[in-house]
PDB file of C-alpha atoms in Angstrom:
ATOM      1  CA  UNK A 291      84.465 163.039  82.044  1.00 62.00           C
ATOM      2  CA  UNK A 292      86.046 159.394  82.167  1.00 64.00           C
ATOM      3  CA  UNK A 293      88.505 160.407  79.142  1.00 74.00           C
ATOM      4  CA  UNK A 294      89.749 163.628  80.946  1.00 80.00           C
ATOM      5  CA  UNK A 295      92.634 162.603  83.265  1.00 77.00           C
ATOM      6  CA  UNK A 296      91.865 165.803  85.599  1.00 81.00           C
ATOM      7  CA  UNK A 297      88.220 164.839  85.794  1.00 83.00           C
ATOM      8  CA  UNK A 298      88.469 161.061  85.944  1.00 77.00           C
ATOM      9  CA  UNK A 299      90.845 161.445  88.907  1.00 79.00           C
ATOM     10  CA  UNK A 300      88.712 163.793  90.843  1.00 83.00           C
ATOM     11  CA  UNK A 301      85.671 161.626  90.124  1.00 81.00           C
ATOM     12  CA  UNK A 302      87.542 158.382  91.156  1.00 78.00           C
ATOM     13  CA  UNK A 303      89.195 160.101  94.419  1.00 79.00           C
ATOM     14  CA  UNK A 304      85.677 161.273  95.514  1.00 83.00           C
ATOM     15  CA  UNK A 305      84.233 157.921  95.202  1.00 82.00           C
ATOM     16  CA  UNK A 306      87.163 156.282  96.723  1.00 81.00           C
ATOM     17  CA  UNK A 307      86.270 158.861  99.993  1.00 82.00           C
ATOM     18  CA  UNK A 308      82.926 158.067  99.805  1.00 85.00           C
ATOM     19  CA  UNK A 309      83.326 154.452  99.977  1.00 85.00           C
ATOM     20  CA  UNK A 310      86.206 154.496 102.499  1.00 84.00           C
ATOM     21  CA  UNK A 311      83.737 156.598 104.711  1.00 86.00           C
ATOM     22  CA  UNK A 312      81.072 153.676 103.912  1.00 87.00           C
ATOM     23  CA  UNK A 313      83.474 151.132 105.108  1.00 88.00           C
ATOM     24  CA  UNK A 314      84.422 152.692 108.359  1.00 88.00           C
ATOM     25  CA  UNK A 315      80.964 153.140 109.317  1.00 91.00           C
ATOM     26  CA  UNK A 316      80.207 149.595 108.103  1.00 93.00           C
ATOM     27  CA  UNK A 317      82.885 148.012 110.274  1.00 92.00           C
ATOM     28  CA  UNK A 318      82.288 150.434 112.989  1.00 92.00           C
ATOM     29  CA  UNK A 319      78.682 149.092 113.419  1.00 94.00           C
ATOM     30  CA  UNK A 320      80.133 145.315 113.428  1.00 93.00           C
ATOM     31  CA  UNK A 321      79.841 144.496 109.878  1.00 95.00           C
ATOM     32  CA  UNK A 322      82.516 142.777 107.719  1.00 95.00           C
ATOM     33  CA  UNK A 323      83.374 142.760 103.937  1.00 94.00           C
ATOM     34  CA  UNK A 324      84.563 140.150 101.562  1.00 95.00           C
ATOM     35  CA  UNK A 325      86.078 141.211  98.386  1.00 93.00           C
ATOM     36  CA  UNK A 326      85.567 139.128  95.374  1.00 94.00           C
ATOM     37  CA  UNK A 327      87.586 139.119  91.735  1.00 94.00           C
ATOM     38  CA  UNK A 328      85.984 137.575  88.988  1.00 96.00           C
ATOM     39  CA  UNK A 329      87.811 136.647  85.899  1.00 95.00           C
ATOM     40  CA  UNK A 330      87.137 134.888  82.523  1.00 95.00           C
ATOM     41  CA  UNK A 331      89.385 133.200  80.065  1.00 93.00           C
ATOM     42  CA  UNK A 332      90.560 135.613  77.177  1.00 91.00           C
ATOM     43  CA  UNK A 333      92.560 135.304  74.125  1.00 89.00           C
ATOM     44  CA  UNK A 334      94.635 137.833  72.056  1.00 91.00           C
ATOM     45  CA  UNK A 335      92.094 139.316  69.536  1.00 91.00           C
ATOM     46  CA  UNK A 336      89.177 138.793  71.354  1.00 91.00           C
ATOM     47  CA  UNK A 337      86.794 141.507  71.025  1.00 93.00           C
ATOM     48  CA  UNK A 338      86.626 143.998  73.671  1.00 93.00           C
ATOM     49  CA  UNK A 339      83.104 144.818  73.476  1.00 95.00           C
ATOM     50  CA  UNK A 340      81.995 141.292  73.447  1.00 95.00           C
ATOM     51  CA  UNK A 341      84.226 140.766  76.281  1.00 94.00           C
ATOM     52  CA  UNK A 342      82.986 143.382  78.573  1.00 95.00           C
ATOM     53  CA  UNK A 343      79.363 142.576  77.708  1.00 95.00           C
ATOM     54  CA  UNK A 344      80.013 139.054  78.902  1.00 96.00           C
ATOM     55  CA  UNK A 345      81.606 140.266  82.067  1.00 96.00           C
ATOM     56  CA  UNK A 346      78.620 142.618  82.729  1.00 96.00           C
ATOM     57  CA  UNK A 347      76.402 139.978  81.894  1.00 96.00           C
ATOM     58  CA  UNK A 348      78.030 137.072  83.962  1.00 97.00           C
ATOM     59  CA  UNK A 349      77.754 139.537  87.063  1.00 97.00           C
ATOM     60  CA  UNK A 350      74.023 140.050  86.568  1.00 96.00           C
ATOM     61  CA  UNK A 351      73.572 136.521  86.344  1.00 95.00           C
ATOM     62  CA  UNK A 352      75.230 136.217  89.658  1.00 96.00           C
ATOM     63  CA  UNK A 353      72.782 138.880  91.057  1.00 95.00           C
ATOM     64  CA  UNK A 354      69.552 137.645  89.727  1.00 92.00           C
ATOM     65  CA  UNK A 355      66.771 135.558  90.768  1.00 93.00           C
ATOM     66  CA  UNK A 356      65.676 133.547  94.105  1.00 95.00           C
ATOM     67  CA  UNK A 357      69.035 132.057  94.481  1.00 94.00           C
ATOM     68  CA  UNK A 358      70.907 135.359  94.931  1.00 96.00           C
ATOM     69  CA  UNK A 359      67.968 136.413  97.561  1.00 96.00           C
ATOM     70  CA  UNK A 360      68.463 133.088  99.230  1.00 97.00           C
ATOM     71  CA  UNK A 361      72.326 133.422  99.357  1.00 96.00           C
ATOM     72  CA  UNK A 362      71.834 137.150 100.880  1.00 97.00           C
ATOM     73  CA  UNK A 363      69.499 135.647 103.491  1.00 97.00           C
ATOM     74  CA  UNK A 364      71.798 132.620 104.288  1.00 96.00           C
ATOM     75  CA  UNK A 365      75.192 134.610 104.316  1.00 97.00           C
ATOM     76  CA  UNK A 366      74.065 138.127 105.814  1.00 97.00           C
ATOM     77  CA  UNK A 367      74.788 139.854 102.304  1.00 98.00           C
ATOM     78  CA  UNK A 368      73.354 143.433 102.851  1.00 97.00           C
ATOM     79  CA  UNK A 369      74.693 144.579  99.836  1.00 95.00           C
ATOM     80  CA  UNK A 370      77.615 145.070  97.401  1.00 94.00           C
ATOM     81  CA  UNK A 371      79.895 147.542  95.508  1.00 91.00           C
ATOM     82  CA  UNK A 372      81.061 146.405  92.203  1.00 91.00           C
ATOM     83  CA  UNK A 373      83.138 147.698  89.312  1.00 89.00           C
ATOM     84  CA  UNK A 374      84.387 146.365  85.900  1.00 90.00           C
ATOM     85  CA  UNK A 375      88.114 146.730  85.306  1.00 88.00           C
ATOM     86  CA  UNK A 376      90.044 146.360  82.218  1.00 90.00           C
ATOM     87  CA  UNK A 377      93.670 145.646  81.653  1.00 88.00           C
ATOM     88  CA  UNK A 378      95.672 144.718  78.630  1.00 89.00           C
ATOM     89  CA  UNK A 379      98.594 141.901  78.522  1.00 88.00           C
ATOM     90  CA  UNK A 380      99.959 139.356  76.447  1.00 88.00           C
ATOM     91  CA  UNK A 381      96.721 137.890  76.017  1.00 88.00           C
ATOM     92  CA  UNK A 382      94.911 140.864  74.770  1.00 90.00           C
ATOM     93  CA  UNK A 383      92.017 142.733  76.792  1.00 92.00           C
ATOM     94  CA  UNK A 384      91.252 141.315  79.918  1.00 92.00           C
ATOM     95  CA  UNK A 385      87.984 142.835  81.472  1.00 93.00           C
ATOM     96  CA  UNK A 386      87.135 141.489  84.876  1.00 94.00           C
ATOM     97  CA  UNK A 387      84.950 142.364  88.114  1.00 94.00           C
ATOM     98  CA  UNK A 388      85.856 143.444  91.397  1.00 92.00           C
ATOM     99  CA  UNK A 389      83.056 143.539  94.213  1.00 93.00           C
ATOM    100  CA  UNK A 390      82.914 144.249  97.684  1.00 92.00           C
ATOM    101  CA  UNK A 391      80.183 142.413  99.806  1.00 95.00           C
ATOM    102  CA  UNK A 392      78.812 143.863 102.874  1.00 95.00           C
ATOM    103  CA  UNK A 393      78.138 141.221 105.443  1.00 97.00           C
ATOM    104  CA  UNK A 394      76.230 141.805 108.385  1.00 97.00           C
ATOM    105  CA  UNK A 395      77.753 139.075 110.180  1.00 96.00           C
ATOM    106  CA  UNK A 396      81.241 136.960 110.266  1.00 95.00           C
ATOM    107  CA  UNK A 397      80.981 133.855 108.294  1.00 96.00           C
ATOM    108  CA  UNK A 398      82.320 130.694 109.362  1.00 96.00           C
ATOM    109  CA  UNK A 399      85.199 128.959 107.361  1.00 96.00           C
ATOM    110  CA  UNK A 400      82.359 126.622 105.683  1.00 97.00           C
ATOM    111  CA  UNK A 401      79.928 129.533 105.245  1.00 97.00           C
ATOM    112  CA  UNK A 402      82.523 131.246 103.597  1.00 97.00           C
ATOM    113  CA  UNK A 403      83.529 128.575 101.369  1.00 96.00           C
ATOM    114  CA  UNK A 404      80.092 127.821 100.116  1.00 97.00           C
ATOM    115  CA  UNK A 405      79.342 131.309  99.412  1.00 97.00           C
ATOM    116  CA  UNK A 406      82.591 131.447  97.207  1.00 97.00           C
ATOM    117  CA  UNK A 407      81.521 128.198  95.674  1.00 97.00           C
ATOM    118  CA  UNK A 408      78.063 129.601  94.688  1.00 97.00           C
ATOM    119  CA  UNK A 409      79.079 132.831  93.469  1.00 97.00           C
ATOM    120  CA  UNK A 410      81.666 131.215  91.229  1.00 97.00           C
ATOM    121  CA  UNK A 411      79.298 128.489  89.705  1.00 97.00           C
ATOM    122  CA  UNK A 412      76.868 131.392  89.020  1.00 97.00           C
ATOM    123  CA  UNK A 413      79.780 133.381  87.151  1.00 97.00           C
ATOM    124  CA  UNK A 414      81.259 130.573  85.407  1.00 97.00           C
ATOM    125  CA  UNK A 415      77.747 129.788  84.184  1.00 97.00           C
ATOM    126  CA  UNK A 416      77.287 133.325  83.101  1.00 96.00           C
ATOM    127  CA  UNK A 417      80.595 133.252  81.286  1.00 97.00           C
ATOM    128  CA  UNK A 418      79.886 130.212  79.448  1.00 97.00           C
ATOM    129  CA  UNK A 419      76.701 131.466  78.208  1.00 96.00           C
ATOM    130  CA  UNK A 420      78.386 134.534  76.882  1.00 94.00           C
ATOM    131  CA  UNK A 421      80.464 131.859  74.501  1.00 94.00           C
ATOM    132  CA  UNK A 422      83.644 131.883  76.697  1.00 95.00           C
ATOM    133  CA  UNK A 423      85.567 128.797  78.125  1.00 95.00           C
ATOM    134  CA  UNK A 424      84.605 127.942  81.842  1.00 95.00           C
ATOM    135  CA  UNK A 425      86.747 130.298  84.111  1.00 96.00           C
ATOM    136  CA  UNK A 426      89.231 128.824  86.465  1.00 96.00           C
ATOM    137  CA  UNK A 427      88.058 129.030  90.185  1.00 96.00           C
ATOM    138  CA  UNK A 428      91.786 129.920  91.098  1.00 95.00           C
ATOM    139  CA  UNK A 429      91.359 133.321  89.589  1.00 95.00           C
ATOM    140  CA  UNK A 430      88.008 134.050  91.112  1.00 96.00           C
ATOM    141  CA  UNK A 431      88.909 134.128  94.523  1.00 95.00           C
ATOM    142  CA  UNK A 432      86.691 135.590  97.729  1.00 95.00           C
ATOM    143  CA  UNK A 433      88.665 137.190 100.314  1.00 93.00           C
ATOM    144  CA  UNK A 434      88.081 138.556 103.736  1.00 93.00           C
ATOM    145  CA  UNK A 435      88.902 142.052 104.333  1.00 88.00           C
ATOM    146  CA  UNK A 436      89.599 142.936 107.875  1.00 81.00           C
ATOM    147  CA  UNK A 437      88.958 146.425 107.906  1.00 72.00           C
ATOM    148  CA  UNK A 438      89.047 149.800 105.496  1.00 65.00           C
ATOM    149  CA  UNK A 439      92.913 150.257 106.088  1.00 56.00           C
ATOM    150  CA  UNK A 440      93.902 146.436 105.762  1.00 45.00           C
ATOM    151  CA  UNK A 441      91.973 146.343 102.220  1.00 44.00           C
ATOM    152  CA  UNK A 442      95.610 147.589 101.126  1.00 42.00           C
ATOM    153  CA  UNK A 443      96.606 143.963 100.996  1.00 36.00           C
ATOM    154  CA  UNK A 444      94.251 143.222  98.204  1.00 40.00           C
ATOM    155  CA  UNK A 445      96.151 145.714  95.660  1.00 37.00           C
ATOM    156  CA  UNK A 446      98.540 148.535  96.162  1.00 40.00           C
ATOM    157  CA  UNK A 447      95.620 150.887  95.939  1.00 49.00           C
ATOM    158  CA  UNK A 448      93.278 149.328  98.692  1.00 54.00           C
ATOM    159  CA  UNK A 449      89.845 147.538  98.695  1.00 55.00           C
ATOM    160  CA  UNK A 450      88.101 151.270  97.860  1.00 54.00           C
ATOM    161  CA  UNK A 451      90.295 152.163  94.984  1.00 55.00           C
ATOM    162  CA  UNK A 452      90.194 148.738  93.565  1.00 55.00           C
ATOM    163  CA  UNK A 453      86.388 149.319  92.765  1.00 56.00           C
ATOM    164  CA  UNK A 454      86.503 152.985  92.133  1.00 54.00           C
ATOM    165  CA  UNK A 455      89.498 153.697  90.386  1.00 55.00           C
ATOM    166  CA  UNK A 456      89.807 152.818  86.957  1.00 52.00           C
ATOM    167  CA  UNK A 457      93.148 154.169  86.373  1.00 50.00           C
TER     168      UNK A 457
END
């Protein structure tokens, strides 16, 4: 279905609509959302399968173990929605992650910086375990998303589309 332009467009539009409805409900109940982008260094000629495997493995590393459970408890993370996106440019294939973290409460600036540093540290460790150079934290931002419609500042599609629309 993902190779068919008609089917994939219908599937991603349906998922986007579901996520938008979920975001509206979450914000309506007082919840907050943070948008995370996780990138890794890449070079022209890198093997796409290996790169995607490293991205997925590094994100699993972020979500594993007592550390993640503790981060959820201390920062009020109720859940997340994530997707791998692959683009191609002058440096070849560029697989990366986008994730929306659903927060039960607003985070202070200090808590937000601590969460971003913790997420990035786990991510960087996973990328390096995959045999790649350490990623640059400037290319892995965690951003506050003020509301479902305000997510449009993140990309031309909006936060929901960024994690549901492959094309």
